[in-house]
Structure formats: structure tokens, C-alpha cells
mmCIF file with all atom_site columns, C-alpha atoms in Angstrom:
data_model
loop_
_atom_site.group_PDB
_atom_site.id
_atom_site.type_symbol
_atom_site.label_atom_id
_atom_site.label_alt_id
_atom_site.label_comp_id
_atom_site.label_asym_id
_atom_site.label_entity_id
_atom_site.label_seq_id
_atom_site.pdbx_PDB_ins_code
_atom_site.Cartn_x
_atom_site.Cartn_y
_atom_site.Cartn_z
_atom_site.occupancy
_atom_site.B_iso_or_equiv
_atom_site.pdbx_formal_charge
_atom_site.auth_seq_id
_atom_site.auth_comp_id
_atom_site.auth_asym_id
_atom_site.auth_atom_id
_atom_site.pdbx_PDB_model_num
ATOM 1   C CA . MET S 1 1   ? -9.462  -6.365  -0.071  1.00 47.00 ? 718 MET S CA 1
ATOM 2   C CA . GLN S 1 2   ? -11.565 -4.570  -2.559  1.00 54.00 ? 719 GLN S CA 1
ATOM 3   C CA . LEU S 1 3   ? -11.476 -2.583  -5.748  1.00 59.00 ? 720 LEU S CA 1
ATOM 4   C CA . LEU S 1 4   ? -10.822 1.136   -5.228  1.00 62.00 ? 721 LEU S CA 1
ATOM 5   C CA . SER S 1 5   ? -13.684 3.292   -6.413  1.00 71.00 ? 722 SER S CA 1
ATOM 6   C CA . ARG S 1 6   ? -13.457 6.984   -7.184  1.00 76.00 ? 723 ARG S CA 1
ATOM 7   C CA . SER S 1 7   ? -15.591 7.854   -4.200  1.00 79.00 ? 724 SER S CA 1
ATOM 8   C CA . GLN S 1 8   ? -13.464 5.761   -1.860  1.00 73.00 ? 725 GLN S CA 1
ATOM 9   C CA . PHE S 1 9   ? -10.333 7.423   -3.235  1.00 70.00 ? 726 PHE S CA 1
ATOM 10  C CA . ASP S 1 10  ? -11.832 10.847  -2.563  1.00 74.00 ? 727 ASP S CA 1
ATOM 11  C CA . GLN S 1 11  ? -12.881 9.799   0.964   1.00 72.00 ? 728 GLN S CA 1
ATOM 12  C CA . LEU S 1 12  ? -9.380  8.434   1.737   1.00 69.00 ? 729 LEU S CA 1
ATOM 13  C CA . SER S 1 13  ? -7.685  11.588  0.497   1.00 69.00 ? 730 SER S CA 1
ATOM 14  C CA . GLN S 1 14  ? -9.693  13.597  3.013   1.00 69.00 ? 731 GLN S CA 1
ATOM 15  C CA . SER S 1 15  ? -9.050  11.282  5.999   1.00 65.00 ? 732 SER S CA 1
ATOM 16  C CA . ALA S 1 16  ? -5.284  11.255  6.348   1.00 60.00 ? 733 ALA S CA 1
ATOM 17  C CA . SER S 1 17  ? -4.005  11.385  9.883   1.00 71.00 ? 734 SER S CA 1
ATOM 18  C CA . ASP S 1 18  ? -0.880  13.095  11.237  1.00 79.00 ? 735 ASP S CA 1
ATOM 19  C CA . TYR S 1 19  ? 1.166   10.102  10.201  1.00 87.00 ? 736 TYR S CA 1
ATOM 20  C CA . SER S 1 20  ? -0.082  8.104   7.208   1.00 88.00 ? 737 SER S CA 1
ATOM 21  C CA . VAL S 1 21  ? 1.428   6.024   4.459   1.00 90.00 ? 738 VAL S CA 1
ATOM 22  C CA . SER S 1 22  ? 0.067   5.578   0.926   1.00 88.00 ? 739 SER S CA 1
ATOM 23  C CA . ILE S 1 23  ? 1.723   3.002   -1.260  1.00 91.00 ? 740 ILE S CA 1
ATOM 24  C CA . TYR S 1 24  ? 0.864   2.457   -4.918  1.00 89.00 ? 741 TYR S CA 1
ATOM 25  C CA . LEU S 1 25  ? 2.392   -0.601  -6.498  1.00 89.00 ? 742 LEU S CA 1
ATOM 26  C CA . PRO S 1 26  ? 1.857   -1.833  -10.050 1.00 87.00 ? 743 PRO S CA 1
ATOM 27  C CA . THR S 1 27  ? 1.637   -5.635  -9.874  1.00 87.00 ? 744 THR S CA 1
ATOM 28  C CA . HIS S 1 28  ? 1.898   -8.547  -12.272 1.00 81.00 ? 745 HIS S CA 1
ATOM 29  C CA . GLU S 1 29  ? -0.987  -10.864 -13.067 1.00 78.00 ? 746 GLU S CA 1
ATOM 30  C CA . ALA S 1 30  ? 1.083   -13.917 -13.939 1.00 75.00 ? 747 ALA S CA 1
ATOM 31  C CA . GLY S 1 31  ? 4.521   -15.268 -14.782 1.00 77.00 ? 748 GLY S CA 1
ATOM 32  C CA . PRO S 1 32  ? 7.833   -15.169 -12.973 1.00 79.00 ? 749 PRO S CA 1
ATOM 33  C CA . GLU S 1 33  ? 7.511   -11.406 -12.572 1.00 77.00 ? 750 GLU S CA 1
ATOM 34  C CA . ILE S 1 34  ? 5.027   -11.928 -9.756  1.00 79.00 ? 751 ILE S CA 1
ATOM 35  C CA . GLN S 1 35  ? 7.973   -12.907 -7.514  1.00 86.00 ? 752 GLN S CA 1
ATOM 36  C CA . GLN S 1 36  ? 9.245   -9.313  -7.761  1.00 90.00 ? 753 GLN S CA 1
ATOM 37  C CA . ASP S 1 37  ? 6.096   -7.743  -6.312  1.00 91.00 ? 754 ASP S CA 1
ATOM 38  C CA . PRO S 1 38  ? 6.568   -8.716  -2.646  1.00 93.00 ? 755 PRO S CA 1
ATOM 39  C CA . ILE S 1 39  ? 10.174  -7.611  -2.809  1.00 94.00 ? 756 ILE S CA 1
ATOM 40  C CA . ARG S 1 40  ? 9.134   -4.271  -4.223  1.00 94.00 ? 757 ARG S CA 1
ATOM 41  C CA . LEU S 1 41  ? 6.513   -3.879  -1.466  1.00 94.00 ? 758 LEU S CA 1
ATOM 42  C CA . LYS S 1 42  ? 9.148   -4.721  1.154   1.00 96.00 ? 759 LYS S CA 1
ATOM 43  C CA . ASN S 1 43  ? 11.385  -1.954  -0.256  1.00 96.00 ? 760 ASN S CA 1
ATOM 44  C CA . LEU S 1 44  ? 8.535   0.535   -0.213  1.00 95.00 ? 761 LEU S CA 1
ATOM 45  C CA . LEU S 1 45  ? 7.718   -0.364  3.409   1.00 96.00 ? 762 LEU S CA 1
ATOM 46  C CA . SER S 1 46  ? 11.366  0.158   4.404   1.00 95.00 ? 763 SER S CA 1
ATOM 47  C CA . GLU S 1 47  ? 11.256  3.539   2.743   1.00 95.00 ? 764 GLU S CA 1
ATOM 48  C CA . ALA S 1 48  ? 8.036   4.380   4.528   1.00 95.00 ? 765 ALA S CA 1
ATOM 49  C CA . GLU S 1 49  ? 9.546   3.447   7.888   1.00 95.00 ? 766 GLU S CA 1
ATOM 50  C CA . SER S 1 50  ? 12.542  5.701   7.217   1.00 94.00 ? 767 SER S CA 1
ATOM 51  C CA . LYS S 1 51  ? 10.279  8.616   6.329   1.00 93.00 ? 768 LYS S CA 1
ATOM 52  C CA . LEU S 1 52  ? 8.101   8.083   9.426   1.00 94.00 ? 769 LEU S CA 1
ATOM 53  C CA . LEU S 1 53  ? 11.225  8.046   11.601  1.00 95.00 ? 770 LEU S CA 1
ATOM 54  C CA . GLU S 1 54  ? 12.383  11.307  9.991   1.00 93.00 ? 771 GLU S CA 1
ATOM 55  C CA . ALA S 1 55  ? 8.917   12.795  10.619  1.00 92.00 ? 772 ALA S CA 1
ATOM 56  C CA . GLY S 1 56  ? 9.237   12.089  14.345  1.00 93.00 ? 773 GLY S CA 1
ATOM 57  C CA . MET S 1 57  ? 7.542   8.736   14.959  1.00 93.00 ? 774 MET S CA 1
ATOM 58  C CA . SER S 1 58  ? 9.298   6.221   17.138  1.00 94.00 ? 775 SER S CA 1
ATOM 59  C CA . LYS S 1 59  ? 10.112  2.667   16.082  1.00 94.00 ? 776 LYS S CA 1
ATOM 60  C CA . HIS S 1 60  ? 7.696   1.254   18.667  1.00 95.00 ? 777 HIS S CA 1
ATOM 61  C CA . GLU S 1 61  ? 4.877   3.262   17.026  1.00 95.00 ? 778 GLU S CA 1
ATOM 62  C CA . ILE S 1 62  ? 5.891   2.423   13.471  1.00 96.00 ? 779 ILE S CA 1
ATOM 63  C CA . GLY S 1 63  ? 6.184   -1.362  13.990  1.00 95.00 ? 780 GLY S CA 1
ATOM 64  C CA . PRO S 1 64  ? 2.502   -1.994  14.809  1.00 95.00 ? 781 PRO S CA 1
ATOM 65  C CA . MET S 1 65  ? 1.424   0.536   12.189  1.00 95.00 ? 782 MET S CA 1
ATOM 66  C CA . LEU S 1 66  ? 3.162   -1.270  9.330   1.00 96.00 ? 783 LEU S CA 1
ATOM 67  C CA . GLU S 1 67  ? 2.669   -4.790  10.660  1.00 96.00 ? 784 GLU S CA 1
ATOM 68  C CA . PRO S 1 68  ? -0.469  -5.624  8.606   1.00 94.00 ? 785 PRO S CA 1
ATOM 69  C CA . ALA S 1 69  ? 1.364   -4.615  5.409   1.00 94.00 ? 786 ALA S CA 1
ATOM 70  C CA . HIS S 1 70  ? 4.404   -6.647  6.374   1.00 96.00 ? 787 HIS S CA 1
ATOM 71  C CA . GLY S 1 71  ? 2.071   -9.619  6.814   1.00 94.00 ? 788 GLY S CA 1
ATOM 72  C CA . LEU S 1 72  ? 1.377   -9.551  3.081   1.00 92.00 ? 789 LEU S CA 1
ATOM 73  C CA . LEU S 1 73  ? 5.010   -10.168 2.150   1.00 94.00 ? 790 LEU S CA 1
ATOM 74  C CA . ASP S 1 74  ? 4.929   -13.937 2.784   1.00 92.00 ? 791 ASP S CA 1
ATOM 75  C CA . ASP S 1 75  ? 1.305   -14.497 1.718   1.00 90.00 ? 792 ASP S CA 1
ATOM 76  C CA . GLU S 1 76  ? 1.777   -16.522 -1.490  1.00 86.00 ? 793 GLU S CA 1
ATOM 77  C CA . ARG S 1 77  ? -1.975  -16.770 -2.144  1.00 85.00 ? 794 ARG S CA 1
ATOM 78  C CA . PHE S 1 78  ? -2.330  -12.947 -1.929  1.00 84.00 ? 795 PHE S CA 1
ATOM 79  C CA . TRP S 1 79  ? 0.407   -12.430 -4.554  1.00 84.00 ? 796 TRP S CA 1
ATOM 80  C CA . ARG S 1 80  ? -0.902  -15.173 -6.774  1.00 78.00 ? 797 ARG S CA 1
ATOM 81  C CA . TYR S 1 81  ? -4.184  -13.364 -7.384  1.00 74.00 ? 798 TYR S CA 1
ATOM 82  C CA . GLN S 1 82  ? -3.049  -9.848  -8.086  1.00 76.00 ? 799 GLN S CA 1
ATOM 83  C CA . SER S 1 83  ? -4.272  -7.795  -10.973 1.00 73.00 ? 800 SER S CA 1
ATOM 84  C CA . ARG S 1 84  ? -3.046  -4.477  -12.399 1.00 75.00 ? 801 ARG S CA 1
ATOM 85  C CA . GLY S 1 85  ? -2.107  -2.824  -9.158  1.00 84.00 ? 802 GLY S CA 1
ATOM 86  C CA . LEU S 1 86  ? -2.168  -2.541  -5.413  1.00 86.00 ? 803 LEU S CA 1
ATOM 87  C CA . ALA S 1 87  ? -2.741  0.415   -3.123  1.00 85.00 ? 804 ALA S CA 1
ATOM 88  C CA . LEU S 1 88  ? -2.234  0.438   0.616   1.00 88.00 ? 805 LEU S CA 1
ATOM 89  C CA . PHE S 1 89  ? -3.443  3.310   2.805   1.00 87.00 ? 806 PHE S CA 1
ATOM 90  C CA . ILE S 1 90  ? -1.986  2.967   6.308   1.00 90.00 ? 807 ILE S CA 1
ATOM 91  C CA . THR S 1 91  ? -2.557  4.979   9.473   1.00 88.00 ? 808 THR S CA 1
ATOM 92  C CA . ALA S 1 92  ? -2.027  4.043   13.121  1.00 87.00 ? 809 ALA S CA 1
ATOM 93  C CA . ASP S 1 93  ? -5.686  3.036   13.275  1.00 86.00 ? 810 ASP S CA 1
ATOM 94  C CA . SER S 1 94  ? -6.232  1.194   10.020  1.00 85.00 ? 811 SER S CA 1
ATOM 95  C CA . THR S 1 95  ? -4.785  -0.478  6.982   1.00 88.00 ? 812 THR S CA 1
ATOM 96  C CA . ARG S 1 96  ? -6.872  -0.453  3.817   1.00 84.00 ? 813 ARG S CA 1
ATOM 97  C CA . ILE S 1 97  ? -5.836  -2.576  0.841   1.00 86.00 ? 814 ILE S CA 1
ATOM 98  C CA . TYR S 1 98  ? -7.235  -2.055  -2.617  1.00 80.00 ? 815 TYR S CA 1
ATOM 99  C CA . LEU S 1 99  ? -6.699  -4.094  -5.798  1.00 78.00 ? 816 LEU S CA 1
ATOM 100 C CA . SER S 1 100 ? -7.062  -3.385  -9.508  1.00 64.00 ? 817 SER S CA 1
ATOM 101 C CA . LEU S 1 101 ? -6.200  0.244   -9.568  1.00 55.00 ? 818 LEU S CA 1
ATOM 102 C CA . PRO S 1 102 ? -7.612  2.301   -12.393 1.00 49.00 ? 819 PRO S CA 1
ATOM 103 C CA . THR S 1 103 ? -5.160  3.115   -15.168 1.00 48.00 ? 820 THR S CA 1
ATOM 104 C CA . GLN S 1 104 ? -5.897  6.852   -14.876 1.00 46.00 ? 821 GLN S CA 1
ATOM 105 C CA . ARG S 1 105 ? -3.608  9.052   -12.829 1.00 46.00 ? 822 ARG S CA 1
ATOM 106 C CA . ALA S 1 106 ? -5.077  11.089  -10.036 1.00 45.00 ? 823 ALA S CA 1
ATOM 107 C CA . PHE S 1 107 ? -3.607  14.299  -8.637  1.00 44.00 ? 824 PHE S CA 1
ATOM 108 C CA . THR S 1 108 ? -4.529  16.116  -5.434  1.00 43.00 ? 825 THR S CA 1
ATOM 109 C CA . ASP S 1 109 ? -3.366  19.257  -3.695  1.00 46.00 ? 826 ASP S CA 1
ATOM 110 C CA . CYS S 1 110 ? -0.871  18.597  -0.943  1.00 42.00 ? 827 CYS S CA 1
ATOM 111 C CA . PRO S 1 111 ? -0.390  20.970  2.016   1.00 41.00 ? 828 PRO S CA 1
#
């Protein structure tokens, strides 16, 4: 996991595959609120699975694609050391995880 730089963000936005998932999740640094973060990620992954099914992917393709992200849900150490945010960029070939998102909002043209 690494911090997301502007150049990495620009590179990721140009490399989306036919089926890709981008998840942006504000996270908590401390306190009881950190227990909400894996639940929120689980909900976002469920939503992503539904949208991929609607887009034409099969369940046997989606499972392996989202598996690395699902692996984070029970990783207590991972959630203990969060900062201001989490971004996951998932394709069938890779899962990239970035921490400490910038507070600025970024917009891009979508086809």
C-alpha cells in the first residue's frame, strides 16, 4: 500500500480495463469509528459485484477479481493503521490500494 500521488492518479485514470472498480472510502484514524470502515468497504464491494453482474460479468469472473479487496475486511492490522482515506482500483489483472487520499476533489471526463 502506498500514498496516491497525482501522477499515479492520472496514470490509473488512463488504464481502466473493460471491467474495473474504483472505490474511494473515507476512513477513521482512531476511536470506535474505525470498526465501521470494514463494514462500509464490504457494502461497497457488494455494490460493485452487483454492478459488474449487471454489466455482463459472471460470478466466477467477479469472485477472483474482488478477492484481494475482500481479504482486507478481516485484516485488523490494516484497519488499525488507516489515515484519512482509502482508494482501491481493481481490474481482473490487478488490485491497487492507496492510503491517505488528498483532501482535494478530482474530476475526470467519463465516456
